[in-house]
Amino acid sequence: MNKQRLSDADHISGLFFKKITGSITNDEQRELDEWISESANRRQYVELMANAYFLQEEYQRQKTIDAHRAIRQMQERIASEYPQVKTISGWRRYRYAIAASVVILIVGGLFWYWQYSQVVPPAISPDVQQAIALSAESGRQEAQVEPVVTARQSKQAVVQTLKQKYNITREDVVEQLLEAKRITTRSDREFWLTLPDGSLVHLNYNTRVIYPEQFTGDARDVILDGEAYFMVARDRRHPFIVHTSQGDIKEYGTEFNVSTRGETGGTEVVLVEGSVSVSPIYGKEQMLQPGQKSVIYGQKTEISEIDIEPYVAWNTGNFVFEDYPLGRLMDVLSRWYGLEVEFHNAATRDILFTGILSRYADISALLKAIGTVADVDIVVTDNHIIIY
């Protein structure tokens, strides 16, 4: 095949590419139509190439075979399945084969891109569904909803907070978050929040999330203060970014837990599955693996292997305590149930407790179980608990 014929084939293939991708001009469309109309064989070939399912199947069949054999077998299959198409010989067969191969690749590429660009909501397990139902039945599912810019906090003040506290420097992200909602839970409440992309966020007590009503731009940006469990919708074109006062968490399709009230004063990120990165405000981005916890504070990021069960458990309606001092355990329960706790003997606070407790159980049943396991006497009077 001489160079001119190769050039002609490339040119026609290029016109097919532009037509399929919607970038063809009127003049180019007329040129392609004229080329097609010059013979019945060309029209039949175009109809064949327009069959995306046939092309995709043929591409999968032939992609592992050498080029000349692929062309020959494709011609044989076309001849058997479409006998009305006449055999084409010489360089024109190669020209059409090249054009057909290009379209096959284009169709396969467009199909792949369609799959790649799909937004896939997270799969919600039966345990999580049950936890949501129990939370609503027990009256725990409650949060305050308000706009970010209010009479109490002006637009200028919000912009300053976004830029200084959360280090959000992109003006388009700042503008988007100015129109966002702020969801806040109280000390004895939680909230299950569905974001515009289908992501599900479980807010723990005393937690605030800021998110836009619609995600625009090249990322999905939210702000967190407190603790939340994220089940993120898969969207490979738009990463999901959680901004905190100590750094950002960027997901790559995953489930993870974030708490800005870690024991060391830093932000804790626990990866349950998938992949996330953590970026301190003044540090480098680091990737996490499932089963790892990252603690962000200052410019540092510490990563360690941990048991993810306690972080998964609260998302499915349970408290998990392992060798937990009784004093800290009662701090959690007193806040969750709105009760005051008094230890008759200070040493009792150091007794270690291991067990799983339902977040929605009656407090009397929980205290009875704790008393039995920890071998202590617990007396409840109104909203006051005394531990002997």
mmCIF file of C-alpha atoms in Angstrom:
data_model
loop_
_atom_site.group_PDB
_atom_site.id
_atom_site.type_symbol
_atom_site.label_atom_id
_atom_site.label_comp_id
_atom_site.label_asym_id
_atom_site.label_seq_id
_atom_site.Cartn_x
_atom_site.Cartn_y
_atom_site.Cartn_z
ATOM 1 C CA MET A 1 0.000 0.000 0.000
ATOM 2 C CA ASN A 2 1.497 3.340 -0.989
ATOM 3 C CA LYS A 3 1.704 6.402 1.266
ATOM 4 C CA GLN A 4 -1.210 8.173 -0.451
ATOM 5 C CA ARG A 5 -3.515 5.238 0.150
ATOM 6 C CA LEU A 6 -2.475 5.044 3.796
ATOM 7 C CA SER A 7 -3.112 8.763 4.084
ATOM 8 C CA ASP A 8 -6.600 8.338 2.571
ATOM 9 C CA ALA A 9 -7.424 5.537 5.019
ATOM 10 C CA ASP A 10 -6.163 7.569 7.968
ATOM 11 C CA HIS A 11 -8.225 10.550 6.854
ATOM 12 C CA ILE A 12 -11.450 8.533 6.591
ATOM 13 C CA SER A 13 -10.733 6.889 9.968
ATOM 14 C CA GLY A 14 -10.276 10.347 11.441
ATOM 15 C CA LEU A 15 -13.671 11.426 10.101
ATOM 16 C CA PHE A 16 -15.289 8.355 11.673
ATOM 17 C CA PHE A 17 -13.645 9.205 14.982
ATOM 18 C CA LYS A 18 -14.954 12.773 14.878
ATOM 19 C CA LYS A 19 -18.451 11.581 14.001
ATOM 20 C CA ILE A 20 -18.624 9.146 16.911
ATOM 21 C CA THR A 21 -17.236 11.663 19.407
ATOM 22 C CA GLY A 22 -19.526 14.428 18.150
ATOM 23 C CA SER A 23 -16.689 16.739 17.058
ATOM 24 C CA ILE A 24 -17.221 16.502 13.299
ATOM 25 C CA THR A 25 -17.881 19.744 11.402
ATOM 26 C CA ASN A 26 -20.586 20.214 8.776
ATOM 27 C CA ASP A 27 -18.031 20.189 5.948
ATOM 28 C CA GLU A 28 -16.408 17.033 7.303
ATOM 29 C CA GLN A 29 -19.807 15.370 7.664
ATOM 30 C CA ARG A 30 -20.600 16.187 4.025
ATOM 31 C CA GLU A 31 -17.238 14.766 2.955
ATOM 32 C CA LEU A 32 -17.870 11.564 4.923
ATOM 33 C CA ASP A 33 -21.397 11.253 3.521
ATOM 34 C CA GLU A 34 -20.079 11.645 -0.033
ATOM 35 C CA TRP A 35 -17.401 8.989 0.591
ATOM 36 C CA ILE A 36 -20.022 6.597 1.963
ATOM 37 C CA SER A 37 -22.470 7.231 -0.880
ATOM 38 C CA GLU A 38 -19.921 6.359 -3.583
ATOM 39 C CA SER A 39 -20.666 2.647 -3.307
ATOM 40 C CA ALA A 40 -23.176 0.222 -1.788
ATOM 41 C CA ASN A 41 -20.348 -1.709 -0.165
ATOM 42 C CA ARG A 42 -19.278 1.356 1.799
ATOM 43 C CA ARG A 43 -22.827 1.934 3.033
ATOM 44 C CA GLN A 44 -23.072 -1.677 4.150
ATOM 45 C CA TYR A 45 -19.731 -1.436 5.918
ATOM 46 C CA VAL A 46 -20.843 1.700 7.721
ATOM 47 C CA GLU A 47 -24.056 0.013 8.866
ATOM 48 C CA LEU A 48 -21.980 -2.875 10.120
ATOM 49 C CA MET A 49 -19.542 -0.611 11.927
ATOM 50 C CA ALA A 50 -22.448 1.228 13.550
ATOM 51 C CA ASN A 51 -23.412 -1.974 15.349
ATOM 52 C CA ALA A 52 -21.583 -1.319 18.615
ATOM 53 C CA TYR A 53 -22.314 -4.729 20.060
ATOM 54 C CA PHE A 54 -20.914 -6.476 17.004
ATOM 55 C CA LEU A 55 -17.831 -4.284 17.029
ATOM 56 C CA GLN A 56 -17.164 -4.712 20.710
ATOM 57 C CA GLU A 57 -17.546 -8.488 20.466
ATOM 58 C CA GLU A 58 -15.303 -8.583 17.408
ATOM 59 C CA TYR A 59 -12.687 -6.459 19.133
ATOM 60 C CA GLN A 60 -12.637 -8.787 22.143
ATOM 61 C CA ARG A 61 -12.290 -11.795 19.809
ATOM 62 C CA GLN A 62 -9.524 -10.359 17.697
ATOM 63 C CA LYS A 63 -7.474 -8.211 20.068
ATOM 64 C CA THR A 64 -5.131 -11.083 20.988
ATOM 65 C CA ILE A 65 -4.541 -12.135 17.367
ATOM 66 C CA ASP A 66 -1.939 -10.663 15.038
ATOM 67 C CA ALA A 67 -3.159 -7.845 12.776
ATOM 68 C CA HIS A 68 -3.145 -9.665 9.412
ATOM 69 C CA ARG A 69 -4.904 -12.696 10.831
ATOM 70 C CA ALA A 70 -7.419 -10.436 12.578
ATOM 71 C CA ILE A 71 -8.260 -8.682 9.321
ATOM 72 C CA ARG A 72 -8.651 -11.983 7.489
ATOM 73 C CA GLN A 73 -10.856 -13.559 10.162
ATOM 74 C CA MET A 74 -12.959 -10.427 10.516
ATOM 75 C CA GLN A 75 -13.537 -10.415 6.749
ATOM 76 C CA GLU A 76 -14.519 -14.101 6.839
ATOM 77 C CA ARG A 77 -16.945 -13.554 9.702
ATOM 78 C CA ILE A 78 -18.485 -10.505 8.051
ATOM 79 C CA ALA A 79 -18.876 -12.465 4.815
ATOM 80 C CA SER A 80 -20.643 -15.338 6.584
ATOM 81 C CA GLU A 81 -22.944 -13.185 8.740
ATOM 82 C CA TYR A 82 -23.553 -10.456 6.157
ATOM 83 C CA PRO A 83 -23.526 -12.215 2.740
ATOM 84 C CA GLN A 84 -24.949 -9.113 1.069
ATOM 85 C CA VAL A 85 -21.574 -7.405 1.570
ATOM 86 C CA LYS A 86 -19.328 -8.075 -1.419
ATOM 87 C CA THR A 87 -15.731 -9.133 -1.000
ATOM 88 C CA ILE A 88 -13.299 -6.264 -1.270
ATOM 89 C CA SER A 89 -9.810 -6.945 -2.443
ATOM 90 C CA GLY A 90 -6.530 -5.090 -2.644
ATOM 91 C CA TRP A 91 -5.582 -1.994 -0.764
ATOM 92 C CA ARG A 92 -9.231 -0.940 -0.315
ATOM 93 C CA ARG A 93 -9.781 -3.963 1.938
ATOM 94 C CA TYR A 94 -6.940 -2.798 4.134
ATOM 95 C CA ARG A 95 -8.290 0.747 4.117
ATOM 96 C CA TYR A 96 -11.723 -0.369 5.280
ATOM 97 C CA ALA A 97 -10.179 -2.786 7.768
ATOM 98 C CA ILE A 98 -8.137 0.059 9.227
ATOM 99 C CA ALA A 99 -11.240 2.252 9.438
ATOM 100 C CA ALA A 100 -13.220 -0.593 11.020
ATOM 101 C CA SER A 101 -10.426 -1.297 13.516
ATOM 102 C CA VAL A 102 -10.322 2.359 14.501
ATOM 103 C CA VAL A 103 -14.066 2.393 15.088
ATOM 104 C CA ILE A 104 -13.802 -0.824 17.092
ATOM 105 C CA LEU A 105 -11.206 0.779 19.303
ATOM 106 C CA ILE A 106 -13.302 3.931 19.588
ATOM 107 C CA VAL A 107 -16.447 2.009 20.539
ATOM 108 C CA GLY A 108 -14.491 -0.055 23.053
ATOM 109 C CA GLY A 109 -12.908 3.106 24.414
ATOM 110 C CA LEU A 110 -16.236 4.900 24.695
ATOM 111 C CA PHE A 111 -17.749 1.875 26.438
ATOM 112 C CA TRP A 112 -14.822 1.775 28.867
ATOM 113 C CA TYR A 113 -15.114 5.538 29.469
ATOM 114 C CA TRP A 114 -18.851 5.161 30.094
ATOM 115 C CA GLN A 115 -18.132 2.554 32.773
ATOM 116 C CA TYR A 116 -15.255 4.602 34.176
ATOM 117 C CA SER A 117 -17.349 7.759 34.450
ATOM 118 C CA GLN A 118 -20.316 6.152 36.209
ATOM 119 C CA VAL A 119 -21.141 7.304 39.756
ATOM 120 C CA VAL A 120 -21.799 4.185 41.852
ATOM 121 C CA PRO A 121 -23.542 4.660 45.226
ATOM 122 C CA PRO A 122 -22.098 2.698 48.152
ATOM 123 C CA ALA A 123 -23.508 -0.708 49.038
ATOM 124 C CA ILE A 124 -25.321 -0.455 52.377
ATOM 125 C CA SER A 125 -25.033 -3.641 54.426
ATOM 126 C CA PRO A 126 -28.025 -5.116 56.319
ATOM 127 C CA ASP A 127 -26.251 -4.263 59.610
ATOM 128 C CA VAL A 128 -26.054 -0.598 58.667
ATOM 129 C CA GLN A 129 -29.670 -0.579 57.473
ATOM 130 C CA GLN A 130 -30.743 -2.059 60.802
ATOM 131 C CA ALA A 131 -28.698 0.532 62.700
ATOM 132 C CA ILE A 132 -30.399 3.341 60.786
ATOM 133 C CA ALA A 133 -33.820 1.910 61.621
ATOM 134 C CA LEU A 134 -32.956 1.457 65.321
ATOM 135 C CA SER A 135 -31.525 4.966 65.499
ATOM 136 C CA ALA A 136 -34.746 6.420 64.145
ATOM 137 C CA GLU A 137 -36.929 4.264 66.428
ATOM 138 C CA SER A 138 -34.955 5.285 69.516
ATOM 139 C CA GLY A 139 -35.156 8.978 68.684
ATOM 140 C CA ARG A 140 -31.378 9.297 68.213
ATOM 141 C CA GLN A 141 -31.618 10.328 64.552
ATOM 142 C CA GLU A 142 -31.663 14.108 64.827
ATOM 143 C CA ALA A 143 -29.580 17.063 63.650
ATOM 144 C CA GLN A 144 -29.848 20.789 63.139
ATOM 145 C CA VAL A 145 -29.763 21.956 59.514
ATOM 146 C CA GLU A 146 -28.874 25.533 58.595
ATOM 147 C CA PRO A 147 -27.061 27.459 55.852
ATOM 148 C CA VAL A 148 -23.373 28.221 56.356
ATOM 149 C CA VAL A 149 -23.892 31.967 56.005
ATOM 150 C CA THR A 150 -26.374 33.121 58.651
ATOM 151 C CA ALA A 151 -27.266 36.253 60.537
ATOM 152 C CA ARG A 152 -24.864 35.071 63.253
ATOM 153 C CA GLN A 153 -21.994 34.467 60.838
ATOM 154 C CA SER A 154 -21.507 36.788 57.867
ATOM 155 C CA LYS A 155 -20.186 35.795 54.448
ATOM 156 C CA GLN A 156 -16.870 37.526 55.183
ATOM 157 C CA ALA A 157 -16.472 35.601 58.445
ATOM 158 C CA VAL A 158 -17.223 32.285 56.715
ATOM 159 C CA VAL A 159 -14.666 32.977 53.972
ATOM 160 C CA GLN A 160 -12.043 33.750 56.602
ATOM 161 C CA THR A 161 -12.833 30.510 58.452
ATOM 162 C CA LEU A 162 -12.669 28.406 55.282
ATOM 163 C CA LYS A 163 -9.316 29.837 54.274
ATOM 164 C CA GLN A 164 -7.599 30.099 57.652
ATOM 165 C CA LYS A 165 -9.014 27.228 59.710
ATOM 166 C CA TYR A 166 -9.408 24.656 56.927
ATOM 167 C CA ASN A 167 -6.715 25.974 54.558
ATOM 168 C CA ILE A 168 -9.087 25.976 51.557
ATOM 169 C CA THR A 169 -7.367 28.255 49.067
ATOM 170 C CA ARG A 170 -9.224 27.529 45.832
ATOM 171 C CA GLU A 171 -11.732 30.291 45.205
ATOM 172 C CA ASP A 172 -14.172 28.013 43.345
ATOM 173 C CA VAL A 173 -14.319 25.642 46.346
ATOM 174 C CA VAL A 174 -14.796 28.571 48.746
ATOM 175 C CA GLU A 175 -17.653 29.942 46.609
ATOM 176 C CA GLN A 176 -19.309 26.533 46.495
ATOM 177 C CA LEU A 177 -19.101 26.065 50.257
ATOM 178 C CA LEU A 178 -20.571 29.521 50.879
ATOM 179 C CA GLU A 179 -23.821 28.122 49.502
ATOM 180 C CA ALA A 180 -23.498 24.930 51.532
ATOM 181 C CA LYS A 181 -25.527 23.433 54.367
ATOM 182 C CA ARG A 182 -24.269 22.879 57.903
ATOM 183 C CA ILE A 183 -25.514 19.736 59.694
ATOM 184 C CA THR A 184 -24.895 19.600 63.466
ATOM 185 C CA THR A 185 -25.654 16.871 66.009
ATOM 186 C CA ARG A 186 -26.021 17.298 69.777
ATOM 187 C CA SER A 187 -24.200 15.379 72.524
ATOM 188 C CA ASP A 188 -26.814 12.607 72.664
ATOM 189 C CA ARG A 189 -27.762 12.408 68.976
ATOM 190 C CA GLU A 190 -26.442 11.069 65.668
ATOM 191 C CA PHE A 191 -27.460 11.537 62.065
ATOM 192 C CA TRP A 192 -27.302 9.584 58.803
ATOM 193 C CA LEU A 193 -26.760 11.969 55.926
ATOM 194 C CA THR A 194 -27.037 11.193 52.195
ATOM 195 C CA LEU A 195 -24.933 13.565 50.095
ATOM 196 C CA PRO A 196 -25.857 14.736 46.556
ATOM 197 C CA ASP A 197 -23.667 12.056 44.948
ATOM 198 C CA GLY A 198 -25.269 9.239 46.959
ATOM 199 C CA SER A 199 -22.481 8.966 49.559
ATOM 200 C CA LEU A 200 -23.709 8.038 53.039
ATOM 201 C CA VAL A 201 -22.211 9.801 56.070
ATOM 202 C CA HIS A 202 -22.893 8.746 59.663
ATOM 203 C CA LEU A 203 -22.401 11.693 62.023
ATOM 204 C CA ASN A 204 -21.562 10.823 65.631
ATOM 205 C CA TYR A 205 -22.515 13.029 68.586
ATOM 206 C CA ASN A 206 -21.325 16.652 68.720
ATOM 207 C CA THR A 207 -20.366 16.590 65.056
ATOM 208 C CA ARG A 208 -20.688 19.146 62.281
ATOM 209 C CA VAL A 209 -20.497 18.544 58.515
ATOM 210 C CA ILE A 210 -20.616 21.226 55.836
ATOM 211 C CA TYR A 211 -21.463 20.150 52.293
ATOM 212 C CA PRO A 212 -22.861 21.804 49.131
ATOM 213 C CA GLU A 213 -26.323 20.951 47.848
ATOM 214 C CA GLN A 214 -24.722 20.006 44.521
ATOM 215 C CA PHE A 215 -21.122 19.011 43.865
ATOM 216 C CA THR A 216 -19.602 21.026 41.027
ATOM 217 C CA GLY A 217 -16.073 21.319 39.700
ATOM 218 C CA ASP A 218 -13.426 18.608 39.694
ATOM 219 C CA ALA A 219 -13.850 17.352 43.290
ATOM 220 C CA ARG A 220 -16.424 16.704 46.014
ATOM 221 C CA ASP A 221 -15.446 18.863 48.999
ATOM 222 C CA VAL A 222 -16.916 18.604 52.518
ATOM 223 C CA ILE A 223 -15.812 19.884 55.927
ATOM 224 C CA LEU A 224 -15.833 17.901 59.165
ATOM 225 C CA ASP A 225 -15.586 18.804 62.837
ATOM 226 C CA GLY A 226 -16.207 15.858 65.154
ATOM 227 C CA GLU A 227 -16.498 12.228 64.079
ATOM 228 C CA ALA A 228 -18.132 10.671 61.039
ATOM 229 C CA TYR A 229 -18.085 7.388 59.167
ATOM 230 C CA PHE A 230 -17.976 7.873 55.385
ATOM 231 C CA MET A 231 -19.319 5.406 52.823
ATOM 232 C CA VAL A 232 -18.391 7.178 49.626
ATOM 233 C CA ALA A 233 -20.007 6.803 46.208
ATOM 234 C CA ARG A 234 -17.479 5.763 43.585
ATOM 235 C CA ASP A 235 -16.749 8.573 41.154
ATOM 236 C CA ARG A 236 -13.278 8.213 39.677
ATOM 237 C CA ARG A 237 -13.445 11.581 37.938
ATOM 238 C CA HIS A 238 -14.273 13.530 41.100
ATOM 239 C CA PRO A 239 -12.286 12.641 44.243
ATOM 240 C CA PHE A 240 -14.022 13.031 47.591
ATOM 241 C CA ILE A 241 -12.116 15.352 49.952
ATOM 242 C CA VAL A 242 -12.782 15.803 53.673
ATOM 243 C CA HIS A 243 -11.299 19.041 54.977
ATOM 244 C CA THR A 244 -10.423 19.276 58.675
ATOM 245 C CA SER A 245 -8.586 21.922 60.664
ATOM 246 C CA GLN A 246 -5.442 19.753 60.657
ATOM 247 C CA GLY A 247 -5.422 18.474 57.100
ATOM 248 C CA ASP A 248 -7.325 16.817 54.281
ATOM 249 C CA ILE A 249 -8.455 13.275 53.649
ATOM 250 C CA LYS A 250 -8.801 12.343 49.995
ATOM 251 C CA GLU A 251 -10.625 9.166 49.065
ATOM 252 C CA TYR A 252 -10.120 6.917 46.093
ATOM 253 C CA GLY A 253 -13.331 4.875 46.476
ATOM 254 C CA THR A 254 -13.751 3.606 50.009
ATOM 255 C CA GLU A 255 -15.140 3.430 53.569
ATOM 256 C CA PHE A 256 -13.338 5.277 56.319
ATOM 257 C CA ASN A 257 -13.795 6.892 59.721
ATOM 258 C CA VAL A 258 -12.593 10.396 60.580
ATOM 259 C CA SER A 259 -12.442 11.966 64.026
ATOM 260 C CA THR A 260 -11.088 15.432 64.703
ATOM 261 C CA ARG A 261 -11.148 14.772 68.455
ATOM 262 C CA GLY A 262 -8.463 12.113 68.761
ATOM 263 C CA GLU A 263 -6.925 11.270 72.128
ATOM 264 C CA THR A 264 -3.668 13.015 71.210
ATOM 265 C CA GLY A 265 -5.476 16.134 70.042
ATOM 266 C CA GLY A 266 -4.978 15.280 66.380
ATOM 267 C CA THR A 267 -7.264 14.133 63.595
ATOM 268 C CA GLU A 268 -7.623 10.350 63.363
ATOM 269 C CA VAL A 269 -8.372 8.604 60.077
ATOM 270 C CA VAL A 270 -9.141 4.872 60.016
ATOM 271 C CA LEU A 271 -9.383 3.138 56.652
ATOM 272 C CA VAL A 272 -11.854 0.258 56.637
ATOM 273 C CA GLU A 273 -11.687 -0.620 52.950
ATOM 274 C CA GLY A 274 -10.580 0.949 49.691
ATOM 275 C CA SER A 275 -7.936 3.648 49.587
ATOM 276 C CA VAL A 276 -7.479 7.134 51.052
ATOM 277 C CA SER A 277 -4.658 9.604 51.441
ATOM 278 C CA VAL A 278 -4.011 12.006 54.301
ATOM 279 C CA SER A 279 -2.393 15.405 53.849
ATOM 280 C CA PRO A 280 -1.438 17.555 56.856
ATOM 281 C CA ILE A 281 -1.853 21.253 56.145
ATOM 282 C CA TYR A 282 1.920 21.698 56.057
ATOM 283 C CA GLY A 283 2.935 18.126 55.242
ATOM 284 C CA LYS A 284 3.103 15.612 52.410
ATOM 285 C CA GLU A 285 0.323 13.388 51.153
ATOM 286 C CA GLN A 286 0.536 9.781 52.364
ATOM 287 C CA MET A 287 -1.539 6.778 51.354
ATOM 288 C CA LEU A 288 -3.284 4.470 53.822
ATOM 289 C CA GLN A 289 -3.953 0.766 53.482
ATOM 290 C CA PRO A 290 -7.083 -0.960 54.892
ATOM 291 C CA GLY A 291 -6.616 -1.670 58.587
ATOM 292 C CA GLN A 292 -4.398 1.363 59.167
ATOM 293 C CA LYS A 293 -4.949 4.457 61.289
ATOM 294 C CA SER A 294 -3.368 7.808 60.615
ATOM 295 C CA VAL A 295 -3.086 10.535 63.236
ATOM 296 C CA ILE A 296 -2.541 14.041 61.853
ATOM 297 C CA TYR A 297 -1.232 16.759 64.115
ATOM 298 C CA GLY A 298 0.868 19.738 63.121
ATOM 299 C CA GLN A 299 3.093 18.813 60.212
ATOM 300 C CA LYS A 300 3.293 15.151 61.210
ATOM 301 C CA THR A 301 1.366 12.068 60.212
ATOM 302 C CA GLU A 302 1.721 8.854 62.208
ATOM 303 C CA ILE A 303 0.440 5.645 60.612
ATOM 304 C CA SER A 304 -0.133 2.410 62.532
ATOM 305 C CA GLU A 305 -1.872 -0.943 62.141
ATOM 306 C CA ILE A 306 -5.060 -1.193 64.206
ATOM 307 C CA ASP A 307 -8.155 -3.306 64.803
ATOM 308 C CA ILE A 308 -10.896 -1.647 62.746
ATOM 309 C CA GLU A 309 -13.741 -3.432 64.586
ATOM 310 C CA PRO A 310 -14.490 -0.619 67.087
ATOM 311 C CA TYR A 311 -14.745 1.890 64.224
ATOM 312 C CA VAL A 312 -16.994 -0.338 62.143
ATOM 313 C CA ALA A 313 -19.090 -1.262 65.203
ATOM 314 C CA TRP A 314 -20.294 2.235 66.072
ATOM 315 C CA ASN A 315 -21.414 2.640 62.472
ATOM 316 C CA THR A 316 -23.592 -0.464 62.852
ATOM 317 C CA GLY A 317 -25.081 0.529 66.214
ATOM 318 C CA ASN A 318 -22.658 -0.788 68.834
ATOM 319 C CA PHE A 319 -20.088 0.399 71.352
ATOM 320 C CA VAL A 320 -16.983 -1.813 71.389
ATOM 321 C CA PHE A 321 -14.725 -1.577 74.431
ATOM 322 C CA GLU A 322 -11.518 -3.571 74.792
ATOM 323 C CA ASP A 323 -9.541 -3.187 78.026
ATOM 324 C CA TYR A 324 -11.295 0.155 78.454
ATOM 325 C CA PRO A 325 -10.983 1.948 81.818
ATOM 326 C CA LEU A 326 -14.371 2.116 83.481
ATOM 327 C CA GLY A 327 -14.010 5.873 83.926
ATOM 328 C CA ARG A 328 -13.666 6.485 80.182
ATOM 329 C CA LEU A 329 -16.438 4.030 79.407
ATOM 330 C CA MET A 330 -18.845 5.872 81.702
ATOM 331 C CA ASP A 331 -17.813 9.190 80.147
ATOM 332 C CA VAL A 332 -19.014 7.843 76.800
ATOM 333 C CA LEU A 333 -22.292 6.513 78.180
ATOM 334 C CA SER A 334 -23.015 9.560 80.349
ATOM 335 C CA ARG A 335 -22.684 11.810 77.309
ATOM 336 C CA TRP A 336 -24.743 9.521 75.070
ATOM 337 C CA TYR A 337 -27.546 9.024 77.604
ATOM 338 C CA GLY A 338 -27.376 12.472 79.209
ATOM 339 C CA LEU A 339 -26.614 11.193 82.706
ATOM 340 C CA GLU A 340 -24.281 12.290 85.498
ATOM 341 C CA VAL A 341 -21.836 9.695 86.838
ATOM 342 C CA GLU A 342 -20.190 9.567 90.249
ATOM 343 C CA PHE A 343 -17.534 7.060 91.378
ATOM 344 C CA HIS A 344 -17.755 6.367 95.102
ATOM 345 C CA ASN A 345 -14.150 5.179 94.999
ATOM 346 C CA ALA A 346 -11.728 6.833 92.555
ATOM 347 C CA ALA A 347 -9.792 3.579 92.090
ATOM 348 C CA THR A 348 -12.890 2.047 90.511
ATOM 349 C CA ARG A 349 -12.357 4.283 87.487
ATOM 350 C CA ASP A 350 -9.291 2.229 86.528
ATOM 351 C CA ILE A 351 -11.089 -1.120 86.342
ATOM 352 C CA LEU A 352 -10.767 -2.434 82.778
ATOM 353 C CA PHE A 353 -13.835 -3.459 80.804
ATOM 354 C CA THR A 354 -14.127 -5.493 77.596
ATOM 355 C CA GLY A 355 -17.403 -5.997 75.798
ATOM 356 C CA ILE A 356 -19.867 -4.923 73.114
ATOM 357 C CA LEU A 357 -22.865 -2.788 74.047
ATOM 358 C CA SER A 358 -25.774 -1.689 71.880
ATOM 359 C CA ARG A 359 -26.024 2.064 71.331
ATOM 360 C CA TYR A 360 -29.816 1.786 71.346
ATOM 361 C CA ALA A 361 -30.366 -0.451 74.384
ATOM 362 C CA ASP A 362 -32.067 0.768 77.547
ATOM 363 C CA ILE A 363 -29.499 2.255 79.946
ATOM 364 C CA SER A 364 -30.637 0.002 82.802
ATOM 365 C CA ALA A 365 -29.784 -3.138 80.814
ATOM 366 C CA LEU A 366 -26.357 -1.725 79.896
ATOM 367 C CA LEU A 367 -25.512 -0.779 83.474
ATOM 368 C CA LYS A 368 -26.530 -4.223 84.695
ATOM 369 C CA ALA A 369 -24.189 -5.851 82.154
ATOM 370 C CA ILE A 370 -21.334 -3.497 83.063
ATOM 371 C CA GLY A 371 -21.798 -4.114 86.757
ATOM 372 C CA THR A 372 -21.690 -7.895 86.235
ATOM 373 C CA VAL A 373 -18.568 -7.849 84.025
ATOM 374 C CA ALA A 374 -16.638 -5.233 86.041
ATOM 375 C CA ASP A 375 -17.818 -6.633 89.424
ATOM 376 C CA VAL A 376 -19.089 -3.283 90.710
ATOM 377 C CA ASP A 377 -22.370 -2.092 92.195
ATOM 378 C CA ILE A 378 -24.202 0.552 90.173
ATOM 379 C CA VAL A 379 -27.094 2.540 91.592
ATOM 380 C CA VAL A 380 -29.290 4.730 89.378
ATOM 381 C CA THR A 381 -31.414 7.548 90.794
ATOM 382 C CA ASP A 382 -33.194 9.787 88.278
ATOM 383 C CA ASN A 383 -30.408 11.111 86.020
ATOM 384 C CA HIS A 384 -27.616 10.253 88.429
ATOM 385 C CA ILE A 385 -25.438 7.122 88.439
ATOM 386 C CA ILE A 386 -23.319 6.103 91.425
ATOM 387 C CA ILE A 387 -20.705 3.370 91.047
ATOM 388 C CA TYR A 388 -19.439 1.553 94.177
#
